[in-house]
């Protein structure tokens, strides 16, 4: 069986990681060296799909025409493409559940059905389909880097994701041709990365402020057992919200209609995001946004940014206190704090978190990478190669059923360790009743109407009997992924009932099958074919570069080294014309390694020349 | 008798197979799931150790690459183990479960106020109403804080009663009917005090937010 890899499918960035020699490592794109893949998907008018930086290049941006008009340009020659960011905010939501601020960002086909659908040209796409494109890009990146098939993965999700959001993430994996062996909560994954080398032990709080979501988890780490005591969070609170508030500030003086222009907004968001990042280091920054007739110039100080961020940070601290209460711990009982997510780089976040817990946080592992690294550790636990390490996670939200009068009866409480199950007996209310309807809910509110509908199913057919006589035991089981499974058994006959559980939101099996058949990318080639093309391109690149260097710097290489290089280059030239991808990749690697000393010498010369040139300029 | 899905050994229902140590998937009560005798006095750190050791043996993460039958047994057994641990860890949950095992339960969702708590309950409700009406008055707030400490002390005392009752069950110090009545009365009072504490906390929290 192939090995299992770890994926952090983030709101802003996504990563893939693997264990190597007992340590988790993020896999970089062999062509670019990039480890982060921006979670941005562009679908061009012709159906071609771009992911990451090439998708960002497609993003419509503002262009000023000669007559002074501002217009948006994006996909060359077409208006039907779309660039989708932060698709995670839409995962697992029914149309009616999309947050008001997320409704105006894209064109939706339907905001009333059980699944959100983006309208792109004449076609519609669900969030799992878009996420699947990100997963495919990561899979392909890892396959190129590792030279092996990637079939099985662990994917991380926000701890506070509900059943529907988790199911949607699994669906995305399936659509990407991956077996999702396990969903792991992001903060828990981070604790695995820190706990692996015992950096964190005892009671540990993981504070995870990402682009779109906030999670806090409190764990007890003891002798390799990572036991989550409590988790809390907000799936719609993150660094994005700070960016959005900055955009409002930036556009405050614009005329209303410009303010709501999607392209103006997107451009302003980029400026805002950049300013926020720079203010982690600088005390103040200059903001500039070129809109003809309305040039915007502003100075933003760190104090102003902090005033904007303050209420959001307070909201996260409130969640922290709730989690501590559920874990029955005081802030002082926490012996280590782990920070996760890019937004925790903001000084105000660090200060306020340190104040709450009365100690400084751990941040020795890159907060952008720690979740993916933890996912790789969990993958190795699942492969049985991580000794005694074991993760005991919890379900973030209570699960129950609707009872008479529309009241939610809690069957499984939030923060119960998973897997867990509860069996409930059902009977009939009237004579000869043949079916019992059951409505499953998730949430913490008292009334069914205030909780999230999870699924509905019918028990039956039940043999006609007097009311109250039938006894049907229904088992609600939450598996280690935090996903509900239901089974039923007739207590009198001992017979298993088959159940047709209809999820209230999300995709059903037939829809996923259909999506699998009609892949998004109309021009998509078979993966092997694509990998071969990439390998050939890599080969051509290195051959061209090498010939150029040999021509320009003949004196930097001796004849023996030259002969060696030319021999391997010759073999690569021959392999490039054929179909053996593995051989091509191996030769590219060999040639790369062999030419490293030569490239180093060229670099030295170039630096020396640049320095000399500079000193000449300074003299004159 | 039940068959181990991993090695095929037939045995009495247990959590882990006596031969190969893999999850068997049998239905078990909370005590049996943790391999404990039916005794009410339980050492919490020993309980945690047993829970961790058994989790290491049967958790689904250990069987991610096994056959579907073994995976189902692992899932089922771990769910039972978790339920058992959570029930036995908390003395109140343990007491309620014990009543259930003895065919008893707290009267009708515990709706009637225990007589010796009635006066206290009404007093606290009145105080909270005053606090809601005039949260700015520091005398009301101070009184609520004092009340909170008092309720906590009372709960601790009742927890002591609970422990004493557990020991009497284990020693067979009285007949089951008497002990069950005692247990019910204590649990019912604890439940009420917990509700009151939560109400006081909520009001104090509201004050802080405002």
JSON list of N, CA, C and O in Angstrom, two decimals, chain A residues 1 152 181-182 222-223 225 227 378 381-383 387-392 415-421 477 479-480, chain B residues 27 48 51-53 55-56 59-62 64-65 74-76 78-80 82-83 85-86 89-90 194 205:
[
{"chain": "A", "resi": 1, "resn": "UNK", "atom": "N", "xyz": [0.83, -1.20, 0.00]},
{"chain": "A", "resi": 1, "resn": "UNK", "atom": "CA", "xyz": [0.00, 0.00, 0.00]},
{"chain": "A", "resi": 1, "resn": "UNK", "atom": "C", "xyz": [0.87, 1.26, 0.00]},
{"chain": "A", "resi": 1, "resn": "UNK", "atom": "O", "xyz": [1.93, 1.27, 0.61]},
{"chain": "A", "resi": 152, "resn": "UNK", "atom": "N", "xyz": [-3.55, 8.02, -0.56]},
{"chain": "A", "resi": 152, "resn": "UNK", "atom": "CA", "xyz": [-4.22, 8.08, 0.75]},
{"chain": "A", "resi": 152, "resn": "UNK", "atom": "C", "xyz": [-3.70, 9.27, 1.54]},
{"chain": "A", "resi": 152, "resn": "UNK", "atom": "O", "xyz": [-2.49, 9.51, 1.60]},
{"chain": "A", "resi": 181, "resn": "UNK", "atom": "N", "xyz": [-8.17, 8.93, 4.70]},
{"chain": "A", "resi": 181, "resn": "UNK", "atom": "CA", "xyz": [-8.10, 7.92, 5.76]},
{"chain": "A", "resi": 181, "resn": "UNK", "atom": "C", "xyz": [-8.61, 8.50, 7.07]},
{"chain": "A", "resi": 181, "resn": "UNK", "atom": "O", "xyz": [-9.21, 7.81, 7.88]},
{"chain": "A", "resi": 182, "resn": "UNK", "atom": "N", "xyz": [-8.37, 9.78, 7.28]},
{"chain": "A", "resi": 182, "resn": "UNK", "atom": "CA", "xyz": [-8.83, 10.40, 8.53]},
{"chain": "A", "resi": 182, "resn": "UNK", "atom": "C", "xyz": [-8.91, 11.90, 8.37]},
{"chain": "A", "resi": 182, "resn": "UNK", "atom": "O", "xyz": [-8.08, 12.51, 7.69]},
{"chain": "A", "resi": 222, "resn": "UNK", "atom": "N", "xyz": [0.25, 13.31, 27.74]},
{"chain": "A", "resi": 222, "resn": "UNK", "atom": "CA", "xyz": [0.86, 12.49, 28.79]},
{"chain": "A", "resi": 222, "resn": "UNK", "atom": "C", "xyz": [1.32, 11.18, 28.17]},
{"chain": "A", "resi": 222, "resn": "UNK", "atom": "O", "xyz": [0.50, 10.45, 27.62]},
{"chain": "A", "resi": 223, "resn": "UNK", "atom": "N", "xyz": [2.58, 10.88, 28.25]},
{"chain": "A", "resi": 223, "resn": "UNK", "atom": "CA", "xyz": [3.14, 9.61, 27.77]},
{"chain": "A", "resi": 223, "resn": "UNK", "atom": "C", "xyz": [2.62, 9.21, 26.39]},
{"chain": "A", "resi": 223, "resn": "UNK", "atom": "O", "xyz": [2.20, 8.08, 26.17]},
{"chain": "A", "resi": 225, "resn": "UNK", "atom": "N", "xyz": [-0.06, 10.00, 24.87]},
{"chain": "A", "resi": 225, "resn": "UNK", "atom": "CA", "xyz": [-1.51, 10.11, 24.65]},
{"chain": "A", "resi": 225, "resn": "UNK", "atom": "C", "xyz": [-1.87, 11.59, 24.58]},
{"chain": "A", "resi": 225, "resn": "UNK", "atom": "O", "xyz": [-1.63, 12.35, 25.52]},
{"chain": "A", "resi": 227, "resn": "UNK", "atom": "N", "xyz": [-4.81, 13.78, 24.60]},
{"chain": "A", "resi": 227, "resn": "UNK", "atom": "CA", "xyz": [-6.23, 13.73, 24.89]},
{"chain": "A", "resi": 227, "resn": "UNK", "atom": "C", "xyz": [-6.82, 15.14, 24.88]},
{"chain": "A", "resi": 227, "resn": "UNK", "atom": "O", "xyz": [-6.43, 15.98, 25.69]},
{"chain": "A", "resi": 378, "resn": "UNK", "atom": "N", "xyz": [0.14, 12.40, 12.16]},
{"chain": "A", "resi": 378, "resn": "UNK", "atom": "CA", "xyz": [-1.03, 11.54, 12.34]},
{"chain": "A", "resi": 378, "resn": "UNK", "atom": "C", "xyz": [-1.07, 10.47, 11.25]},
{"chain": "A", "resi": 378, "resn": "UNK", "atom": "O", "xyz": [-1.47, 9.34, 11.50]},
{"chain": "A", "resi": 381, "resn": "UNK", "atom": "N", "xyz": [1.00, 7.79, 12.42]},
{"chain": "A", "resi": 381, "resn": "UNK", "atom": "CA", "xyz": [0.32, 7.02, 13.48]},
{"chain": "A", "resi": 381, "resn": "UNK", "atom": "C", "xyz": [-0.60, 5.99, 12.83]},
{"chain": "A", "resi": 381, "resn": "UNK", "atom": "O", "xyz": [-0.62, 4.82, 13.21]},
{"chain": "A", "resi": 382, "resn": "UNK", "atom": "N", "xyz": [-1.33, 6.42, 11.80]},
{"chain": "A", "resi": 382, "resn": "UNK", "atom": "CA", "xyz": [-2.28, 5.52, 11.15]},
{"chain": "A", "resi": 382, "resn": "UNK", "atom": "C", "xyz": [-1.58, 4.40, 10.39]},
{"chain": "A", "resi": 382, "resn": "UNK", "atom": "O", "xyz": [-2.14, 3.33, 10.18]},
{"chain": "A", "resi": 383, "resn": "UNK", "atom": "N", "xyz": [-0.34, 4.65, 9.97]},
{"chain": "A", "resi": 383, "resn": "UNK", "atom": "CA", "xyz": [0.41, 3.60, 9.28]},
{"chain": "A", "resi": 383, "resn": "UNK", "atom": "C", "xyz": [1.08, 2.67, 10.29]},
{"chain": "A", "resi": 383, "resn": "UNK", "atom": "O", "xyz": [1.73, 1.70, 9.90]},
{"chain": "A", "resi": 387, "resn": "UNK", "atom": "N", "xyz": [5.03, 4.45, 16.99]},
{"chain": "A", "resi": 387, "resn": "UNK", "atom": "CA", "xyz": [5.14, 3.91, 18.34]},
{"chain": "A", "resi": 387, "resn": "UNK", "atom": "C", "xyz": [3.85, 4.01, 19.12]},
{"chain": "A", "resi": 387, "resn": "UNK", "atom": "O", "xyz": [2.79, 3.66, 18.61]},
{"chain": "A", "resi": 388, "resn": "UNK", "atom": "N", "xyz": [3.93, 4.56, 20.31]},
{"chain": "A", "resi": 388, "resn": "UNK", "atom": "CA", "xyz": [2.82, 4.57, 21.24]},
{"chain": "A", "resi": 388, "resn": "UNK", "atom": "C", "xyz": [1.95, 5.81, 21.14]},
{"chain": "A", "resi": 388, "resn": "UNK", "atom": "O", "xyz": [1.02, 5.98, 21.90]},
{"chain": "A", "resi": 389, "resn": "UNK", "atom": "N", "xyz": [2.25, 6.72, 20.20]},
{"chain": "A", "resi": 389, "resn": "UNK", "atom": "CA", "xyz": [1.50, 7.96, 20.12]},
{"chain": "A", "resi": 389, "resn": "UNK", "atom": "C", "xyz": [0.04, 7.67, 19.74]},
{"chain": "A", "resi": 389, "resn": "UNK", "atom": "O", "xyz": [-0.23, 6.89, 18.85]},
{"chain": "A", "resi": 390, "resn": "UNK", "atom": "N", "xyz": [-0.88, 8.34, 20.44]},
{"chain": "A", "resi": 390, "resn": "UNK", "atom": "CA", "xyz": [-2.30, 8.15, 20.12]},
{"chain": "A", "resi": 390, "resn": "UNK", "atom": "C", "xyz": [-3.06, 9.43, 20.42]},
{"chain": "A", "resi": 390, "resn": "UNK", "atom": "O", "xyz": [-2.85, 10.07, 21.45]},
{"chain": "A", "resi": 391, "resn": "UNK", "atom": "N", "xyz": [-3.97, 9.75, 19.52]},
{"chain": "A", "resi": 391, "resn": "UNK", "atom": "CA", "xyz": [-4.75, 10.97, 19.61]},
{"chain": "A", "resi": 391, "resn": "UNK", "atom": "C", "xyz": [-6.17, 10.63, 20.02]},
{"chain": "A", "resi": 391, "resn": "UNK", "atom": "O", "xyz": [-6.81, 9.78, 19.40]},
{"chain": "A", "resi": 392, "resn": "UNK", "atom": "N", "xyz": [-6.66, 11.27, 21.10]},
{"chain": "A", "resi": 392, "resn": "UNK", "atom": "CA", "xyz": [-8.05, 11.09, 21.51]},
{"chain": "A", "resi": 392, "resn": "UNK", "atom": "C", "xyz": [-8.75, 12.43, 21.38]},
{"chain": "A", "resi": 392, "resn": "UNK", "atom": "O", "xyz": [-8.58, 13.31, 22.22]},
{"chain": "A", "resi": 415, "resn": "UNK", "atom": "N", "xyz": [-17.70, 18.06, 23.32]},
{"chain": "A", "resi": 415, "resn": "UNK", "atom": "CA", "xyz": [-16.46, 17.69, 24.01]},
{"chain": "A", "resi": 415, "resn": "UNK", "atom": "C", "xyz": [-16.46, 16.27, 24.56]},
{"chain": "A", "resi": 415, "resn": "UNK", "atom": "O", "xyz": [-15.72, 15.95, 25.48]},
{"chain": "A", "resi": 416, "resn": "UNK", "atom": "N", "xyz": [-17.30, 15.41, 23.97]},
{"chain": "A", "resi": 416, "resn": "UNK", "atom": "CA", "xyz": [-17.23, 13.99, 24.30]},
{"chain": "A", "resi": 416, "resn": "UNK", "atom": "C", "xyz": [-16.13, 13.38, 23.42]},
{"chain": "A", "resi": 416, "resn": "UNK", "atom": "O", "xyz": [-16.06, 13.67, 22.23]},
{"chain": "A", "resi": 417, "resn": "UNK", "atom": "N", "xyz": [-15.29, 12.54, 24.03]},
{"chain": "A", "resi": 417, "resn": "UNK", "atom": "CA", "xyz": [-14.22, 11.89, 23.27]},
{"chain": "A", "resi": 417, "resn": "UNK", "atom": "C", "xyz": [-14.82, 11.00, 22.19]},
{"chain": "A", "resi": 417, "resn": "UNK", "atom": "O", "xyz": [-15.82, 10.31, 22.42]},
{"chain": "A", "resi": 418, "resn": "UNK", "atom": "N", "xyz": [-14.23, 11.05, 20.99]},
{"chain": "A", "resi": 418, "resn": "UNK", "atom": "CA", "xyz": [-14.71, 10.21, 19.90]},
{"chain": "A", "resi": 418, "resn": "UNK", "atom": "C", "xyz": [-13.69, 9.11, 19.60]},
{"chain": "A", "resi": 418, "resn": "UNK", "atom": "O", "xyz": [-12.50, 9.31, 19.89]},
{"chain": "A", "resi": 419, "resn": "UNK", "atom": "N", "xyz": [-14.08, 7.97, 19.03]},
{"chain": "A", "resi": 419, "resn": "UNK", "atom": "CA", "xyz": [-15.46, 7.62, 18.68]},
{"chain": "A", "resi": 419, "resn": "UNK", "atom": "C", "xyz": [-16.32, 7.42, 19.92]},
{"chain": "A", "resi": 419, "resn": "UNK", "atom": "O", "xyz": [-15.86, 6.97, 20.95]},
{"chain": "A", "resi": 420, "resn": "UNK", "atom": "N", "xyz": [-17.62, 7.73, 19.76]},
{"chain": "A", "resi": 420, "resn": "UNK", "atom": "CA", "xyz": [-18.56, 7.54, 20.85]},
{"chain": "A", "resi": 420, "resn": "UNK", "atom": "C", "xyz": [-19.91, 7.19, 20.27]},
{"chain": "A", "resi": 420, "resn": "UNK", "atom": "O", "xyz": [-20.20, 7.50, 19.12]},
{"chain": "A", "resi": 421, "resn": "UNK", "atom": "N", "xyz": [-20.71, 6.48, 21.07]},
{"chain": "A", "resi": 421, "resn": "UNK", "atom": "CA", "xyz": [-22.04, 6.13, 20.56]},
{"chain": "A", "resi": 421, "resn": "UNK", "atom": "C", "xyz": [-23.04, 6.19, 21.69]},
{"chain": "A", "resi": 421, "resn": "UNK", "atom": "O", "xyz": [-22.68, 6.11, 22.86]},
{"chain": "A", "resi": 477, "resn": "UNK", "atom": "N", "xyz": [-23.68, 6.88, 16.25]},
{"chain": "A", "resi": 477, "resn": "UNK", "atom": "CA", "xyz": [-22.25, 6.70, 16.49]},
{"chain": "A", "resi": 477, "resn": "UNK", "atom": "C", "xyz": [-21.47, 7.81, 15.78]},
{"chain": "A", "resi": 477, "resn": "UNK", "atom": "O", "xyz": [-21.68, 8.06, 14.59]},
{"chain": "A", "resi": 479, "resn": "UNK", "atom": "N", "xyz": [-17.88, 8.74, 14.56]},
{"chain": "A", "resi": 479, "resn": "UNK", "atom": "CA", "xyz": [-16.61, 8.04, 14.32]},
{"chain": "A", "resi": 479, "resn": "UNK", "atom": "C", "xyz": [-15.42, 8.95, 14.61]},
{"chain": "A", "resi": 479, "resn": "UNK", "atom": "O", "xyz": [-15.59, 10.10, 15.04]},
{"chain": "A", "resi": 480, "resn": "UNK", "atom": "N", "xyz": [-14.22, 8.44, 14.38]},
{"chain": "A", "resi": 480, "resn": "UNK", "atom": "CA", "xyz": [-13.01, 9.19, 14.75]},
{"chain": "A", "resi": 480, "resn": "UNK", "atom": "C", "xyz": [-12.83, 10.43, 13.87]},
{"chain": "A", "resi": 480, "resn": "UNK", "atom": "O", "xyz": [-11.98, 11.28, 14.15]},
{"chain": "B", "resi": 27, "resn": "UNK", "atom": "N", "xyz": [-20.75, -6.29, 23.26]},
{"chain": "B", "resi": 27, "resn": "UNK", "atom": "CA", "xyz": [-21.50, -5.30, 24.03]},
{"chain": "B", "resi": 27, "resn": "UNK", "atom": "C", "xyz": [-21.17, -5.49, 25.51]},
{"chain": "B", "resi": 27, "resn": "UNK", "atom": "O", "xyz": [-21.27, -6.61, 26.02]},
{"chain": "B", "resi": 48, "resn": "UNK", "atom": "N", "xyz": [-7.79, 6.46, 34.81]},
{"chain": "B", "resi": 48, "resn": "UNK", "atom": "CA", "xyz": [-7.24, 7.09, 33.62]},
{"chain": "B", "resi": 48, "resn": "UNK", "atom": "C", "xyz": [-6.17, 6.20, 32.98]},
{"chain": "B", "resi": 48, "resn": "UNK", "atom": "O", "xyz": [-6.11, 6.05, 31.76]},
{"chain": "B", "resi": 51, "resn": "UNK", "atom": "N", "xyz": [-7.79, 3.41, 31.13]},
{"chain": "B", "resi": 51, "resn": "UNK", "atom": "CA", "xyz": [-8.42, 3.93, 29.91]},
{"chain": "B", "resi": 51, "resn": "UNK", "atom": "C", "xyz": [-7.37, 4.17, 28.82]},
{"chain": "B", "resi": 51, "resn": "UNK", "atom": "O", "xyz": [-7.57, 3.78, 27.66]},
{"chain": "B", "resi": 52, "resn": "UNK", "atom": "N", "xyz": [-6.26, 4.78, 29.19]},
{"chain": "B", "resi": 52, "resn": "UNK", "atom": "CA", "xyz": [-5.21, 5.04, 28.20]},
{"chain": "B", "resi": 52, "resn": "UNK", "atom": "C", "xyz": [-4.62, 3.75, 27.65]},
{"chain": "B", "resi": 52, "resn": "UNK", "atom": "O", "xyz": [-4.43, 3.61, 26.44]},
{"chain": "B", "resi": 53, "resn": "UNK", "atom": "N", "xyz": [-4.36, 2.79, 28.55]},
{"chain": "B", "resi": 53, "resn": "UNK", "atom": "CA", "xyz": [-3.77, 1.51, 28.10]},
{"chain": "B", "resi": 53, "resn": "UNK", "atom": "C", "xyz": [-4.71, 0.80, 27.12]},
{"chain": "B", "resi": 53, "resn": "UNK", "atom": "O", "xyz": [-4.27, 0.31, 26.07]},
{"chain": "B", "resi": 55, "resn": "UNK", "atom": "N", "xyz": [-7.10, 2.17, 25.33]},
{"chain": "B", "resi": 55, "resn": "UNK", "atom": "CA", "xyz": [-7.21, 2.96, 24.10]},
{"chain": "B", "resi": 55, "resn": "UNK", "atom": "C", "xyz": [-6.06, 2.63, 23.15]},
{"chain": "B", "resi": 55, "resn": "UNK", "atom": "O", "xyz": [-6.26, 2.48, 21.94]},
{"chain": "B", "resi": 56, "resn": "UNK", "atom": "N", "xyz": [-4.87, 2.53, 23.71]},
{"chain": "B", "resi": 56, "resn": "UNK", "atom": "CA", "xyz": [-3.71, 2.19, 22.88]},
{"chain": "B", "resi": 56, "resn": "UNK", "atom": "C", "xyz": [-3.92, 0.88, 22.15]},
{"chain": "B", "resi": 56, "resn": "UNK", "atom": "O", "xyz": [-3.44, 0.71, 21.04]},
{"chain": "B", "resi": 59, "resn": "UNK", "atom": "N", "xyz": [-7.97, 1.46, 19.76]},
{"chain": "B", "resi": 59, "resn": "UNK", "atom": "CA", "xyz": [-8.44, 2.66, 19.04]},
{"chain": "B", "resi": 59, "resn": "UNK", "atom": "C", "xyz": [-8.41, 2.47, 17.52]},
{"chain": "B", "resi": 59, "resn": "UNK", "atom": "O", "xyz": [-7.49, 1.84, 17.00]},
{"chain": "B", "resi": 60, "resn": "UNK", "atom": "N", "xyz": [-9.39, 3.04, 16.79]},
{"chain": "B", "resi": 60, "resn": "UNK", "atom": "CA", "xyz": [-9.42, 2.92, 15.32]},
{"chain": "B", "resi": 60, "resn": "UNK", "atom": "C", "xyz": [-8.11, 3.34, 14.64]},
{"chain": "B", "resi": 60, "resn": "UNK", "atom": "O", "xyz": [-7.78, 2.83, 13.57]},
{"chain": "B", "resi": 61, "resn": "UNK", "atom": "N", "xyz": [-7.36, 4.26, 15.24]},
{"chain": "B", "resi": 61, "resn": "UNK", "atom": "CA", "xyz": [-6.09, 4.67, 14.64]},
{"chain": "B", "resi": 61, "resn": "UNK", "atom": "C", "xyz": [-5.11, 3.51, 14.55]},
{"chain": "B", "resi": 61, "resn": "UNK", "atom": "O", "xyz": [-4.19, 3.53, 13.73]},
{"chain": "B", "resi": 62, "resn": "UNK", "atom": "N", "xyz": [-5.29, 2.50, 15.43]},
{"chain": "B", "resi": 62, "resn": "UNK", "atom": "CA", "xyz": [-4.40, 1.34, 15.41]},
{"chain": "B", "resi": 62, "resn": "UNK", "atom": "C", "xyz": [-4.79, 0.34, 14.32]},
{"chain": "B", "resi": 62, "resn": "UNK", "atom": "O", "xyz": [-4.06, -0.58, 14.03]},
{"chain": "B", "resi": 64, "resn": "UNK", "atom": "N", "xyz": [-6.29, 1.26, 11.15]},
{"chain": "B", "resi": 64, "resn": "UNK", "atom": "CA", "xyz": [-6.66, 1.98, 9.93]},
{"chain": "B", "resi": 64, "resn": "UNK", "atom": "C", "xyz": [-6.41, 1.11, 8.69]},
{"chain": "B", "resi": 64, "resn": "UNK", "atom": "O", "xyz": [-7.04, 1.31, 7.66]},
{"chain": "B", "resi": 65, "resn": "UNK", "atom": "N", "xyz": [-5.49, 0.17, 8.78]},
{"chain": "B", "resi": 65, "resn": "UNK", "atom": "CA", "xyz": [-5.17, -0.64, 7.59]},
{"chain": "B", "resi": 65, "resn": "UNK", "atom": "C", "xyz": [-5.68, -2.07, 7.72]},
{"chain": "B", "resi": 65, "resn": "UNK", "atom": "O", "xyz": [-5.26, -2.95, 6.98]},
{"chain": "B", "resi": 74, "resn": "UNK", "atom": "N", "xyz": [-13.25, -2.37, 16.26]},
{"chain": "B", "resi": 74, "resn": "UNK", "atom": "CA", "xyz": [-12.44, -1.36, 16.92]},
{"chain": "B", "resi": 74, "resn": "UNK", "atom": "C", "xyz": [-13.28, -0.11, 17.23]},
{"chain": "B", "resi": 74, "resn": "UNK", "atom": "O", "xyz": [-13.23, 0.44, 18.33]},
{"chain": "B", "resi": 75, "resn": "UNK", "atom": "N", "xyz": [-14.07, 0.30, 16.25]},
{"chain": "B", "resi": 75, "resn": "UNK", "atom": "CA", "xyz": [-14.92, 1.48, 16.40]},
{"chain": "B", "resi": 75, "resn": "UNK", "atom": "C", "xyz": [-15.93, 1.26, 17.52]},
{"chain": "B", "resi": 75, "resn": "UNK", "atom": "O", "xyz": [-16.09, 2.08, 18.43]},
{"chain": "B", "resi": 76, "resn": "UNK", "atom": "N", "xyz": [-16.60, 0.12, 17.46]},
{"chain": "B", "resi": 76, "resn": "UNK", "atom": "CA", "xyz": [-17.63, -0.21, 18.42]},
{"chain": "B", "resi": 76, "resn": "UNK", "atom": "C", "xyz": [-17.03, -0.31, 19.84]},
{"chain": "B", "resi": 76, "resn": "UNK", "atom": "O", "xyz": [-17.56, 0.27, 20.79]},
{"chain": "B", "resi": 78, "resn": "UNK", "atom": "N", "xyz": [-14.21, 0.94, 21.00]},
{"chain": "B", "resi": 78, "resn": "UNK", "atom": "CA", "xyz": [-13.68, 2.21, 21.49]},
{"chain": "B", "resi": 78, "resn": "UNK", "atom": "C", "xyz": [-14.81, 3.13, 21.96]},
{"chain": "B", "resi": 78, "resn": "UNK", "atom": "O", "xyz": [-14.67, 3.84, 22.95]},
{"chain": "B", "resi": 79, "resn": "UNK", "atom": "N", "xyz": [-15.93, 3.09, 21.23]},
{"chain": "B", "resi": 79, "resn": "UNK", "atom": "CA", "xyz": [-17.09, 3.90, 21.64]},
{"chain": "B", "resi": 79, "resn": "UNK", "atom": "C", "xyz": [-17.56, 3.45, 23.03]},
{"chain": "B", "resi": 79, "resn": "UNK", "atom": "O", "xyz": [-17.87, 4.28, 23.89]},
{"chain": "B", "resi": 80, "resn": "UNK", "atom": "N", "xyz": [-17.61, 2.13, 23.27]},
{"chain": "B", "resi": 80, "resn": "UNK", "atom": "CA", "xyz": [-18.00, 1.61, 24.58]},
{"chain": "B", "resi": 80, "resn": "UNK", "atom": "C", "xyz": [-17.01, 2.01, 25.66]},
{"chain": "B", "resi": 80, "resn": "UNK", "atom": "O", "xyz": [-17.39, 2.41, 26.76]},
{"chain": "B", "resi": 82, "resn": "UNK", "atom": "N", "xyz": [-14.98, 4.58, 25.70]},
{"chain": "B", "resi": 82, "resn": "UNK", "atom": "CA", "xyz": [-15.09, 6.02, 25.94]},
{"chain": "B", "resi": 82, "resn": "UNK", "atom": "C", "xyz": [-16.29, 6.32, 26.83]},
{"chain": "B", "resi": 82, "resn": "UNK", "atom": "O", "xyz": [-16.20, 7.08, 27.79]},
{"chain": "B", "resi": 83, "resn": "UNK", "atom": "N", "xyz": [-17.41, 5.68, 26.49]},
{"chain": "B", "resi": 83, "resn": "UNK", "atom": "CA", "xyz": [-18.62, 5.91, 27.28]},
{"chain": "B", "resi": 83, "resn": "UNK", "atom": "C", "xyz": [-18.39, 5.45, 28.72]},
{"chain": "B", "resi": 83, "resn": "UNK", "atom": "O", "xyz": [-18.73, 6.13, 29.68]},
{"chain": "B", "resi": 85, "resn": "UNK", "atom": "N", "xyz": [-15.56, 5.18, 30.36]},
{"chain": "B", "resi": 85, "resn": "UNK", "atom": "CA", "xyz": [-14.63, 6.07, 31.06]},
{"chain": "B", "resi": 85, "resn": "UNK", "atom": "C", "xyz": [-15.31, 7.35, 31.50]},
{"chain": "B", "resi": 85, "resn": "UNK", "atom": "O", "xyz": [-15.19, 7.79, 32.63]},
{"chain": "B", "resi": 86, "resn": "UNK", "atom": "N", "xyz": [-16.05, 7.97, 30.59]},
{"chain": "B", "resi": 86, "resn": "UNK", "atom": "CA", "xyz": [-16.71, 9.23, 30.92]},
{"chain": "B", "resi": 86, "resn": "UNK", "atom": "C", "xyz": [-17.73, 9.05, 32.03]},
{"chain": "B", "resi": 86, "resn": "UNK", "atom": "O", "xyz": [-17.94, 9.94, 32.85]},
{"chain": "B", "resi": 89, "resn": "UNK", "atom": "N", "xyz": [-15.74, 8.23, 35.40]},
{"chain": "B", "resi": 89, "resn": "UNK", "atom": "CA", "xyz": [-14.82, 9.27, 35.85]},
{"chain": "B", "resi": 89, "resn": "UNK", "atom": "C", "xyz": [-15.52, 10.29, 36.74]},
{"chain": "B", "resi": 89, "resn": "UNK", "atom": "O", "xyz": [-14.97, 10.77, 37.72]},
{"chain": "B", "resi": 90, "resn": "UNK", "atom": "N", "xyz": [-16.74, 10.65, 36.38]},
{"chain": "B", "resi": 90, "resn": "UNK", "atom": "CA", "xyz": [-17.48, 11.68, 37.09]},
{"chain": "B", "resi": 90, "resn": "UNK", "atom": "C", "xyz": [-18.37, 11.02, 38.15]},
{"chain": "B", "resi": 90, "resn": "UNK", "atom": "O", "xyz": [-19.26, 10.25, 37.81]},
{"chain": "B", "resi": 194, "resn": "UNK", "atom": "N", "xyz": [-25.95, 22.55, 41.21]},
{"chain": "B", "resi": 194, "resn": "UNK", "atom": "CA", "xyz": [-25.24, 22.84, 39.95]},
{"chain": "B", "resi": 194, "resn": "UNK", "atom": "C", "xyz": [-26.02, 23.82, 39.10]},
{"chain": "B", "resi": 194, "resn": "UNK", "atom": "O", "xyz": [-25.45, 24.74, 38.50]},
{"chain": "B", "resi": 205, "resn": "UNK", "atom": "N", "xyz": [-21.54, 36.80, 34.68]},
{"chain": "B", "resi": 205, "resn": "UNK", "atom": "CA", "xyz": [-20.91, 36.92, 33.35]},
{"chain": "B", "resi": 205, "resn": "UNK", "atom": "C", "xyz": [-21.60, 38.05, 32.57]},
{"chain": "B", "resi": 205, "resn": "UNK", "atom": "O", "xyz": [-20.95, 38.87, 31.94]}
]
